[in-house]
PDB file of C-alpha atoms in Angstrom:
ATOM      1  CA  MET W   1      85.606  36.044  73.070  1.00  0.00           C
ATOM      2  CA  MET W   2      82.710  33.861  73.803  1.00  0.00           C
ATOM      3  CA  GLU W   3      82.431  30.752  72.786  1.00  0.00           C
ATOM      4  CA  GLN W   4      79.605  31.046  69.330  1.00  0.00           C
ATOM      5  CA  ARG W   5      76.337  28.329  68.061  1.00  0.00           C
ATOM      6  CA  ARG W   6      74.429  27.231  65.814  1.00  0.00           C
ATOM      7  CA  LEU W   7      71.102  29.117  66.141  1.00  0.00           C
ATOM      8  CA  GLY W   8      69.724  26.551  64.097  1.00  0.00           C
ATOM      9  CA  ARG W   9      71.416  23.529  61.229  1.00  0.00           C
ATOM     10  CA  ASP W  10      71.470  26.417  58.954  1.00  0.00           C
ATOM     11  CA  GLY W  11      71.242  30.017  60.899  1.00  0.00           C
ATOM     12  CA  PRO W  12      73.790  31.879  62.150  1.00  0.00           C
ATOM     13  CA  MET W  13      76.400  31.827  64.813  1.00  0.00           C
ATOM     14  CA  VAL W  14      75.550  33.209  67.649  1.00  0.00           C
ATOM     15  CA  GLY W  15      77.012  34.358  71.576  1.00  0.00           C
ATOM     16  CA  ALA W  16      76.637  30.836  72.809  1.00  0.00           C
ATOM     17  CA  VAL W  17      74.105  32.189  75.384  1.00  0.00           C
ATOM     18  CA  GLY W  18      72.536  35.372  74.592  1.00  0.00           C
ATOM     19  CA  LEU W  19      69.849  38.092  76.309  1.00  0.00           C
ATOM     20  CA  GLY W  20      66.475  37.661  76.986  1.00  0.00           C
ATOM     21  CA  CYS W  21      64.875  41.456  77.255  1.00  0.00           C
ATOM     22  CA  MET W  22      61.734  41.157  78.775  1.00  0.00           C
ATOM     23  CA  SER W  23      62.898  42.943  81.485  1.00  0.00           C
ATOM     24  CA  PHE W  24      63.138  45.955  79.601  1.00  0.00           C
ATOM     25  CA  ALA W  25      59.577  46.028  80.221  1.00  0.00           C
ATOM     26  CA  GLY W  26      59.854  46.210  83.429  1.00  0.00           C
ATOM     27  CA  VAL W  27      57.946  43.250  84.906  1.00  0.00           C
ATOM     28  CA  TYR W  28      60.709  43.319  87.726  1.00  0.00           C
ATOM     29  CA  GLY W  29      59.890  46.558  88.047  1.00  0.00           C
ATOM     30  CA  SER W  30      59.983  49.601  86.550  1.00  0.00           C
ATOM     31  CA  ALA W  31      61.303  50.335  83.111  1.00  0.00           C
ATOM     32  CA  ASP W  32      63.781  52.348  82.585  1.00  0.00           C
ATOM     33  CA  ILE W  33      65.244  52.717  79.115  1.00  0.00           C
ATOM     34  CA  ARG W  34      69.150  53.698  79.922  1.00  0.00           C
ATOM     35  CA  GLU W  35      69.569  51.195  81.998  1.00  0.00           C
ATOM     36  CA  ALA W  36      68.197  48.791  79.061  1.00  0.00           C
ATOM     37  CA  HIS W  37      70.925  49.831  76.552  1.00  0.00           C
ATOM     38  CA  ALA W  38      73.527  50.107  79.520  1.00  0.00           C
ATOM     39  CA  THR W  39      72.320  46.149  79.757  1.00  0.00           C
ATOM     40  CA  LEU W  40      73.111  46.020  75.901  1.00  0.00           C
ATOM     41  CA  ALA W  41      75.889  47.765  75.374  1.00  0.00           C
ATOM     42  CA  LYS W  42      76.962  45.502  78.367  1.00  0.00           C
ATOM     43  CA  ALA W  43      76.547  42.469  76.258  1.00  0.00           C
ATOM     44  CA  LEU W  44      77.804  43.292  73.051  1.00  0.00           C
ATOM     45  CA  GLU W  45      81.547  43.656  75.492  1.00  0.00           C
ATOM     46  CA  LEU W  46      80.972  40.422  77.227  1.00  0.00           C
ATOM     47  CA  GLY W  47      80.129  38.783  72.847  1.00  0.00           C
ATOM     48  CA  VAL W  48      76.383  38.761  73.548  1.00  0.00           C
ATOM     49  CA  THR W  49      75.034  38.938  70.081  1.00  0.00           C
ATOM     50  CA  HIS W  50      71.569  37.025  69.944  1.00  0.00           C
ATOM     51  CA  LEU W  51      68.344  39.279  71.813  1.00  0.00           C
ATOM     52  CA  ASP W  52      65.144  37.627  72.048  1.00  0.00           C
ATOM     53  CA  THR W  53      62.007  39.935  72.503  1.00  0.00           C
ATOM     54  CA  ALA W  54      58.451  39.455  72.592  1.00  0.00           C
ATOM     55  CA  LEU W  55      55.215  41.763  71.147  1.00  0.00           C
ATOM     56  CA  ILE W  56      53.580  41.516  74.650  1.00  0.00           C
ATOM     57  CA  TYR W  57      56.605  42.369  76.803  1.00  0.00           C
ATOM     58  CA  GLY W  58      55.220  45.977  77.379  1.00  0.00           C
ATOM     59  CA  ASN W  59      53.337  45.989  73.906  1.00  0.00           C
ATOM     60  CA  GLY W  60      56.000  46.339  71.973  1.00  0.00           C
ATOM     61  CA  LEU W  61      57.875  48.969  75.177  1.00  0.00           C
ATOM     62  CA  SER W  62      61.490  46.531  74.596  1.00  0.00           C
ATOM     63  CA  GLU W  63      61.042  46.196  71.133  1.00  0.00           C
ATOM     64  CA  GLU W  64      61.645  49.915  70.842  1.00  0.00           C
ATOM     65  CA  MET W  65      64.179  50.028  73.115  1.00  0.00           C
ATOM     66  CA  ILE W  66      65.447  47.373  71.372  1.00  0.00           C
ATOM     67  CA  GLY W  67      64.795  50.098  68.118  1.00  0.00           C
ATOM     68  CA  ALA W  68      66.630  52.562  69.214  1.00  0.00           C
ATOM     69  CA  PHE W  69      70.326  50.963  70.513  1.00  0.00           C
ATOM     70  CA  ILE W  70      70.814  48.940  67.142  1.00  0.00           C
ATOM     71  CA  LYS W  71      69.856  51.959  65.494  1.00  0.00           C
ATOM     72  CA  ASP W  72      73.893  53.216  66.345  1.00  0.00           C
ATOM     73  CA  HIS W  73      74.994  49.660  66.456  1.00  0.00           C
ATOM     74  CA  PRO W  74      73.756  48.237  63.132  1.00  0.00           C
ATOM     75  CA  GLY W  75      74.336  44.776  62.642  1.00  0.00           C
ATOM     76  CA  ARG W  76      75.689  43.241  65.990  1.00  0.00           C
ATOM     77  CA  PHE W  77      72.842  41.755  66.768  1.00  0.00           C
ATOM     78  CA  THR W  78      70.501  38.479  65.846  1.00  0.00           C
ATOM     79  CA  ILE W  79      66.696  39.294  66.350  1.00  0.00           C
ATOM     80  CA  ALA W  80      64.446  37.050  68.014  1.00  0.00           C
ATOM     81  CA  THR W  81      60.626  38.409  68.834  1.00  0.00           C
ATOM     82  CA  LYS W  82      57.730  36.694  69.209  1.00  0.00           C
ATOM     83  CA  ALA W  83      54.033  36.659  68.649  1.00  0.00           C
ATOM     84  CA  GLY W  84      50.265  35.225  69.400  1.00  0.00           C
ATOM     85  CA  ILE W  85      49.326  36.336  72.695  1.00  0.00           C
ATOM     86  CA  VAL W  86      46.850  38.481  73.020  1.00  0.00           C
ATOM     87  CA  THR W  87      45.698  40.293  76.012  1.00  0.00           C
ATOM     88  CA  GLN W  88      42.844  42.936  75.188  1.00  0.00           C
ATOM     89  CA  PRO W  89      40.029  42.912  76.178  1.00  0.00           C
ATOM     90  CA  THR W  90      40.829  38.898  76.958  1.00  0.00           C
ATOM     91  CA  ARG W  91      43.629  37.255  77.365  1.00  0.00           C
ATOM     92  CA  ARG W  92      43.865  34.356  74.524  1.00  0.00           C
ATOM     93  CA  PHE W  93      46.557  33.207  71.652  1.00  0.00           C
ATOM     94  CA  ASP W  94      45.811  33.991  67.887  1.00  0.00           C
ATOM     95  CA  ASN W  95      47.377  31.786  65.939  1.00  0.00           C
ATOM     96  CA  SER W  96      45.905  33.458  62.723  1.00  0.00           C
ATOM     97  CA  PRO W  97      47.286  34.899  59.647  1.00  0.00           C
ATOM     98  CA  ASP W  98      45.813  37.654  59.386  1.00  0.00           C
ATOM     99  CA  TYR W  99      46.817  38.575  63.126  1.00  0.00           C
ATOM    100  CA  LEU W 100      50.814  36.840  62.976  1.00  0.00           C
ATOM    101  CA  ARG W 101      51.740  39.693  60.299  1.00  0.00           C
ATOM    102  CA  GLU W 102      50.063  42.503  61.780  1.00  0.00           C
ATOM    103  CA  SER W 103      51.891  41.640  64.738  1.00  0.00           C
ATOM    104  CA  LEU W 104      55.561  40.711  62.422  1.00  0.00           C
ATOM    105  CA  GLU W 105      54.750  44.064  60.581  1.00  0.00           C
ATOM    106  CA  GLY W 106      54.559  45.927  63.848  1.00  0.00           C
ATOM    107  CA  SER W 107      57.417  44.261  65.558  1.00  0.00           C
ATOM    108  CA  LEU W 108      59.739  45.255  62.642  1.00  0.00           C
ATOM    109  CA  ARG W 109      58.678  49.150  62.780  1.00  0.00           C
ATOM    110  CA  ARG W 110      59.455  49.219  66.619  1.00  0.00           C
ATOM    111  CA  LEU W 111      62.855  47.282  65.896  1.00  0.00           C
ATOM    112  CA  GLY W 112      63.864  49.872  62.914  1.00  0.00           C
ATOM    113  CA  VAL W 113      64.373  46.563  61.077  1.00  0.00           C
ATOM    114  CA  ASP W 114      63.311  45.236  57.274  1.00  0.00           C
ATOM    115  CA  HIS W 115      63.241  41.237  58.823  1.00  0.00           C
ATOM    116  CA  VAL W 116      64.317  39.235  61.737  1.00  0.00           C
ATOM    117  CA  ASP W 117      66.539  36.319  62.233  1.00  0.00           C
ATOM    118  CA  LEU W 118      64.470  34.483  63.838  1.00  0.00           C
ATOM    119  CA  PHE W 119      60.134  34.787  64.457  1.00  0.00           C
ATOM    120  CA  TYR W 120      58.078  32.674  67.151  1.00  0.00           C
ATOM    121  CA  ILE W 121      54.810  31.964  67.959  1.00  0.00           C
ATOM    122  CA  HIS W 122      54.918  32.403  72.022  1.00  0.00           C
ATOM    123  CA  ARG W 123      51.686  30.668  72.482  1.00  0.00           C
ATOM    124  CA  ARG W 124      49.693  28.000  70.023  1.00  0.00           C
ATOM    125  CA  ASP W 125      46.371  28.389  69.418  1.00  0.00           C
ATOM    126  CA  GLN W 126      45.123  24.960  69.561  1.00  0.00           C
ATOM    127  CA  THR W 127      41.883  25.999  67.225  1.00  0.00           C
ATOM    128  CA  ILE W 128      44.367  25.911  64.163  1.00  0.00           C
ATOM    129  CA  PRO W 129      46.873  22.897  62.993  1.00  0.00           C
ATOM    130  CA  ILE W 130      50.600  23.648  64.105  1.00  0.00           C
ATOM    131  CA  GLU W 131      50.693  22.351  60.321  1.00  0.00           C
ATOM    132  CA  ASP W 132      48.610  25.376  58.894  1.00  0.00           C
ATOM    133  CA  VAL W 133      50.774  28.374  61.463  1.00  0.00           C
ATOM    134  CA  THR W 134      54.291  26.668  60.407  1.00  0.00           C
ATOM    135  CA  GLY W 135      52.939  27.521  56.264  1.00  0.00           C
ATOM    136  CA  THR W 136      52.072  30.782  58.065  1.00  0.00           C
ATOM    137  CA  LEU W 137      55.799  31.616  58.530  1.00  0.00           C
ATOM    138  CA  ALA W 138      56.731  29.866  55.730  1.00  0.00           C
ATOM    139  CA  ARG W 139      55.030  32.746  53.868  1.00  0.00           C
ATOM    140  CA  PHE W 140      56.678  35.231  56.718  1.00  0.00           C
ATOM    141  CA  ARG W 141      60.688  33.719  54.906  1.00  0.00           C
ATOM    142  CA  GLU W 142      59.389  33.529  52.067  1.00  0.00           C
ATOM    143  CA  GLU W 143      58.624  37.353  51.589  1.00  0.00           C
ATOM    144  CA  GLY W 144      62.498  37.827  53.192  1.00  0.00           C
ATOM    145  CA  LYS W 145      60.850  39.264  57.010  1.00  0.00           C
ATOM    146  CA  ILE W 146      62.272  36.247  58.185  1.00  0.00           C
ATOM    147  CA  GLY W 147      65.682  34.894  58.991  1.00  0.00           C
ATOM    148  CA  GLY W 148      63.683  31.478  60.614  1.00  0.00           C
ATOM    149  CA  ILE W 149      61.179  30.018  62.089  1.00  0.00           C
ATOM    150  CA  GLY W 150      60.577  28.927  65.715  1.00  0.00           C
ATOM    151  CA  PHE W 151      57.836  28.209  68.989  1.00  0.00           C
ATOM    152  CA  SER W 152      57.927  29.231  72.270  1.00  0.00           C
ATOM    153  CA  GLU W 153      57.143  26.388  74.679  1.00  0.00           C
ATOM    154  CA  ILE W 154      55.284  23.649  72.508  1.00  0.00           C
ATOM    155  CA  ALA W 155      55.486  19.939  73.018  1.00  0.00           C
ATOM    156  CA  PRO W 156      57.953  17.115  71.052  1.00  0.00           C
ATOM    157  CA  TYR W 157      55.070  15.666  68.376  1.00  0.00           C
ATOM    158  CA  SER W 158      54.376  19.207  68.386  1.00  0.00           C
ATOM    159  CA  LEU W 159      57.607  20.062  67.083  1.00  0.00           C
ATOM    160  CA  GLU W 160      57.733  17.500  64.925  1.00  0.00           C
ATOM    161  CA  ARG W 161      54.810  18.511  62.749  1.00  0.00           C
ATOM    162  CA  ALA W 162      55.563  21.230  62.378  1.00  0.00           C
ATOM    163  CA  ALA W 163      59.107  20.735  61.023  1.00  0.00           C
ATOM    164  CA  SER W 164      57.097  17.722  58.757  1.00  0.00           C
ATOM    165  CA  VAL W 165      55.757  21.119  57.267  1.00  0.00           C
ATOM    166  CA  HIS W 166      59.276  23.917  57.751  1.00  0.00           C
ATOM    167  CA  PRO W 167      62.511  23.357  59.015  1.00  0.00           C
ATOM    168  CA  VAL W 168      62.363  24.867  63.110  1.00  0.00           C
ATOM    169  CA  MET W 169      64.630  27.149  63.434  1.00  0.00           C
ATOM    170  CA  ALA W 170      64.272  27.097  67.294  1.00  0.00           C
ATOM    171  CA  VAL W 171      61.957  25.984  70.089  1.00  0.00           C
ATOM    172  CA  GLN W 172      62.404  28.145  73.540  1.00  0.00           C
ATOM    173  CA  ASN W 173      61.156  26.611  76.776  1.00  0.00           C
ATOM    174  CA  GLU W 174      61.618  27.332  80.394  1.00  0.00           C
ATOM    175  CA  TYR W 175      65.293  25.079  81.615  1.00  0.00           C
ATOM    176  CA  SER W 176      67.167  25.222  84.786  1.00  0.00           C
ATOM    177  CA  LEU W 177      68.515  23.329  87.120  1.00  0.00           C
ATOM    178  CA  TRP W 178      64.829  23.549  88.494  1.00  0.00           C
ATOM    179  CA  THR W 179      62.509  23.563  85.515  1.00  0.00           C
ATOM    180  CA  ARG W 180      63.926  20.200  84.053  1.00  0.00           C
ATOM    181  CA  LEU W 181      60.611  19.102  82.358  1.00  0.00           C
ATOM    182  CA  PRO W 182      61.955  19.971  78.506  1.00  0.00           C
ATOM    183  CA  GLU W 183      64.693  16.599  79.666  1.00  0.00           C
ATOM    184  CA  LEU W 184      61.675  14.377  78.889  1.00  0.00           C
ATOM    185  CA  GLY W 185      61.489  14.774  75.314  1.00  0.00           C
ATOM    186  CA  LEU W 186      61.918  18.551  73.725  1.00  0.00           C
ATOM    187  CA  ILE W 187      65.782  18.531  74.311  1.00  0.00           C
ATOM    188  CA  GLN W 188      66.000  15.380  72.708  1.00  0.00           C
ATOM    189  CA  MET W 189      63.709  16.095  69.337  1.00  0.00           C
ATOM    190  CA  CYS W 190      65.251  19.061  69.077  1.00  0.00           C
ATOM    191  CA  LYS W 191      68.083  17.991  68.763  1.00  0.00           C
ATOM    192  CA  ARG W 192      67.234  14.861  66.521  1.00  0.00           C
ATOM    193  CA  LEU W 193      65.778  18.169  63.861  1.00  0.00           C
ATOM    194  CA  GLY W 194      69.042  20.299  63.279  1.00  0.00           C
ATOM    195  CA  THR W 195      66.700  22.832  66.277  1.00  0.00           C
ATOM    196  CA  ALA W 196      68.107  24.685  68.854  1.00  0.00           C
ATOM    197  CA  PHE W 197      66.749  24.825  71.901  1.00  0.00           C
ATOM    198  CA  VAL W 198      66.365  28.131  73.427  1.00  0.00           C
ATOM    199  CA  PRO W 199      66.323  28.314  77.550  1.00  0.00           C
ATOM    200  CA  PHE W 200      64.423  31.065  79.118  1.00  0.00           C
ATOM    201  CA  SER W 201      65.562  31.534  83.065  1.00  0.00           C
ATOM    202  CA  PRO W 202      68.674  29.749  83.083  1.00  0.00           C
ATOM    203  CA  VAL W 203      69.111  30.995  86.736  1.00  0.00           C
ATOM    204  CA  ALA W 204      66.057  30.500  88.273  1.00  0.00           C
ATOM    205  CA  ARG W 205      64.069  34.322  87.507  1.00  0.00           C
ATOM    206  CA  GLY W 206      66.932  34.950  90.376  1.00  0.00           C
ATOM    207  CA  MET W 207      66.659  32.094  92.434  1.00  0.00           C
ATOM    208  CA  PHE W 208      70.512  31.401  91.570  1.00  0.00           C
ATOM    209  CA  GLY W 209      71.132  34.780  90.921  1.00  0.00           C
ATOM    210  CA  ILE W 210      75.283  36.832  92.824  1.00  0.00           C
ATOM    211  CA  THR W 211      73.005  37.198  95.968  1.00  0.00           C
ATOM    212  CA  PRO W 212      69.710  34.958  96.829  1.00  0.00           C
ATOM    213  CA  PRO W 213      66.299  36.798  96.252  1.00  0.00           C
ATOM    214  CA  ASP W 214      64.767  38.736  99.139  1.00  0.00           C
ATOM    215  CA  ILE W 215      60.837  39.087  98.648  1.00  0.00           C
ATOM    216  CA  GLY W 216      60.232  41.683 101.002  1.00  0.00           C
ATOM    217  CA  HIS W 217      62.144  43.792  98.506  1.00  0.00           C
ATOM    218  CA  PHE W 218      60.599  42.687  95.451  1.00  0.00           C
ATOM    219  CA  ASN W 219      59.251  45.728  93.598  1.00  0.00           C
ATOM    220  CA  GLU W 220      55.236  46.386  93.524  1.00  0.00           C
ATOM    221  CA  LYS W 221      54.986  45.800  89.747  1.00  0.00           C
ATOM    222  CA  ASP W 222      57.101  42.347  90.238  1.00  0.00           C
ATOM    223  CA  PHE W 223      56.079  39.099  88.504  1.00  0.00           C
ATOM    224  CA  ARG W 224      57.459  36.960  90.964  1.00  0.00           C
ATOM    225  CA  ARG W 225      54.915  38.431  93.436  1.00  0.00           C
ATOM    226  CA  LYS W 226      52.575  36.262  92.020  1.00  0.00           C
ATOM    227  CA  ASN W 227      55.064  33.016  91.202  1.00  0.00           C
ATOM    228  CA  PRO W 228      53.936  30.178  93.832  1.00  0.00           C
ATOM    229  CA  ARG W 229      58.335  29.090  94.175  1.00  0.00           C
ATOM    230  CA  PHE W 230      58.940  32.738  95.653  1.00  0.00           C
ATOM    231  CA  LEU W 231      55.708  32.452  97.692  1.00  0.00           C
ATOM    232  CA  GLU W 232      56.248  31.148 101.502  1.00  0.00           C
ATOM    233  CA  PRO W 233      56.226  28.055 102.665  1.00  0.00           C
ATOM    234  CA  HIS W 234      57.841  27.010  99.127  1.00  0.00           C
ATOM    235  CA  PHE W 235      60.224  30.008  98.812  1.00  0.00           C
ATOM    236  CA  SER W 236      61.691  29.751 102.185  1.00  0.00           C
ATOM    237  CA  ALA W 237      62.508  25.435 101.410  1.00  0.00           C
ATOM    238  CA  ASN W 238      64.023  26.490  98.339  1.00  0.00           C
ATOM    239  CA  LEU W 239      66.307  28.465  99.819  1.00  0.00           C
ATOM    240  CA  LYS W 240      66.963  26.298 102.118  1.00  0.00           C
ATOM    241  CA  LYS W 241      67.776  23.509  98.489  1.00  0.00           C
ATOM    242  CA  VAL W 242      69.664  26.098  96.467  1.00  0.00           C
ATOM    243  CA  ALA W 243      72.443  27.407  99.656  1.00  0.00           C
ATOM    244  CA  LYS W 244      73.431  24.247  98.828  1.00  0.00           C
ATOM    245  CA  LEU W 245      74.496  24.499  95.850  1.00  0.00           C
ATOM    246  CA  ARG W 246      75.741  27.957  96.134  1.00  0.00           C
ATOM    247  CA  ASP W 247      78.094  26.661  98.578  1.00  0.00           C
ATOM    248  CA  PHE W 248      79.349  24.590  96.112  1.00  0.00           C
ATOM    249  CA  ALA W 249      80.356  27.318  93.523  1.00  0.00           C
ATOM    250  CA  ALA W 250      82.065  28.670  96.240  1.00  0.00           C
ATOM    251  CA  GLY W 251      83.833  26.357  97.139  1.00  0.00           C
ATOM    252  CA  ARG W 252      85.479  26.124  92.936  1.00  0.00           C
ATOM    253  CA  GLY W 253      85.239  29.424  93.261  1.00  0.00           C
ATOM    254  CA  TRP W 254      82.093  30.136  91.039  1.00  0.00           C
ATOM    255  CA  SER W 255      79.481  33.413  90.854  1.00  0.00           C
ATOM    256  CA  MET W 256      75.714  30.996  91.253  1.00  0.00           C
ATOM    257  CA  PRO W 257      74.601  32.533  88.000  1.00  0.00           C
ATOM    258  CA  ALA W 258      77.782  31.578  85.921  1.00  0.00           C
ATOM    259  CA  LEU W 259      77.298  27.739  87.393  1.00  0.00           C
ATOM    260  CA  ALA W 260      73.418  27.816  87.033  1.00  0.00           C
ATOM    261  CA  ILE W 261      74.052  28.782  82.971  1.00  0.00           C
ATOM    262  CA  ALA W 262      76.859  26.679  83.135  1.00  0.00           C
ATOM    263  CA  TRP W 263      75.163  23.560  83.244  1.00  0.00           C
ATOM    264  CA  VAL W 264      72.707  24.309  80.648  1.00  0.00           C
ATOM    265  CA  LEU W 265      75.321  24.956  78.615  1.00  0.00           C
ATOM    266  CA  ALA W 266      77.049  21.463  79.474  1.00  0.00           C
ATOM    267  CA  GLN W 267      73.555  20.183  77.971  1.00  0.00           C
ATOM    268  CA  GLY W 268      74.173  19.882  74.332  1.00  0.00           C
ATOM    269  CA  ASP W 269      75.655  22.125  72.604  1.00  0.00           C
ATOM    270  CA  HIS W 270      71.923  22.319  70.369  1.00  0.00           C
ATOM    271  CA  LEU W 271      71.284  25.141  73.913  1.00  0.00           C
ATOM    272  CA  ILE W 272      71.688  28.384  73.581  1.00  0.00           C
ATOM    273  CA  PRO W 273      70.012  30.207  77.032  1.00  0.00           C
ATOM    274  CA  ILE W 274      69.017  33.749  77.382  1.00  0.00           C
ATOM    275  CA  PRO W 275      69.379  34.955  80.801  1.00  0.00           C
ATOM    276  CA  GLY W 276      68.074  38.572  81.376  1.00  0.00           C
TER     277      GLY W 276
END
């Protein structure tokens, strides 16, 4: 059985490793509901109990795929979703009460549930004080529509301000052996406030996969085709550095993804990584 960790100070116990569901929307290639459902079934088998999705993942497609699966597997997962990024007509951030409520109601419909366990602000809208945004989320919680409040990619001081209004269940940020910025205060602030830290991309967007990624075979829809770390000359330099780590793992009989995720888990018992 997978180790269990608490999602925030008073949140539910979940598997120490969750599942990020952005890939269900086709960001690495085509979207395939059969593949998504096979992934969810395997996750259940392995003891994964926490799913992370967002409105922006395929404009709700990831949520719809999850909703179709959990209809036949009720109560097996805790679910987190996110809102706050508007893509049409131009990309912007919107944390207004009306927009967040509309987004949340849409997410609940697509997921086929009457509440989600965790609702994140996907990105901060700098025109609205974070205290006001937190107050909006607190009202959703009072209404029973969400179990906890979360923020994605937030600064430590902003988190502290939000927590002065209402406890924050979780904070999400990219974190792995090759993305270490959260160590400059965010992980520590989460620990102090009793907030779970949920690292996304713990296997470095595939760089720490079972085999090294081959950029020549990336699908034309793969968002990594525009990521500087996967473009030359950076990509070849990164492969050389990671090769040493692969040798280290292989010499001990470990897979590269297992090493990468284990390292993240070892950084604190309030960390719940979400590869996917």
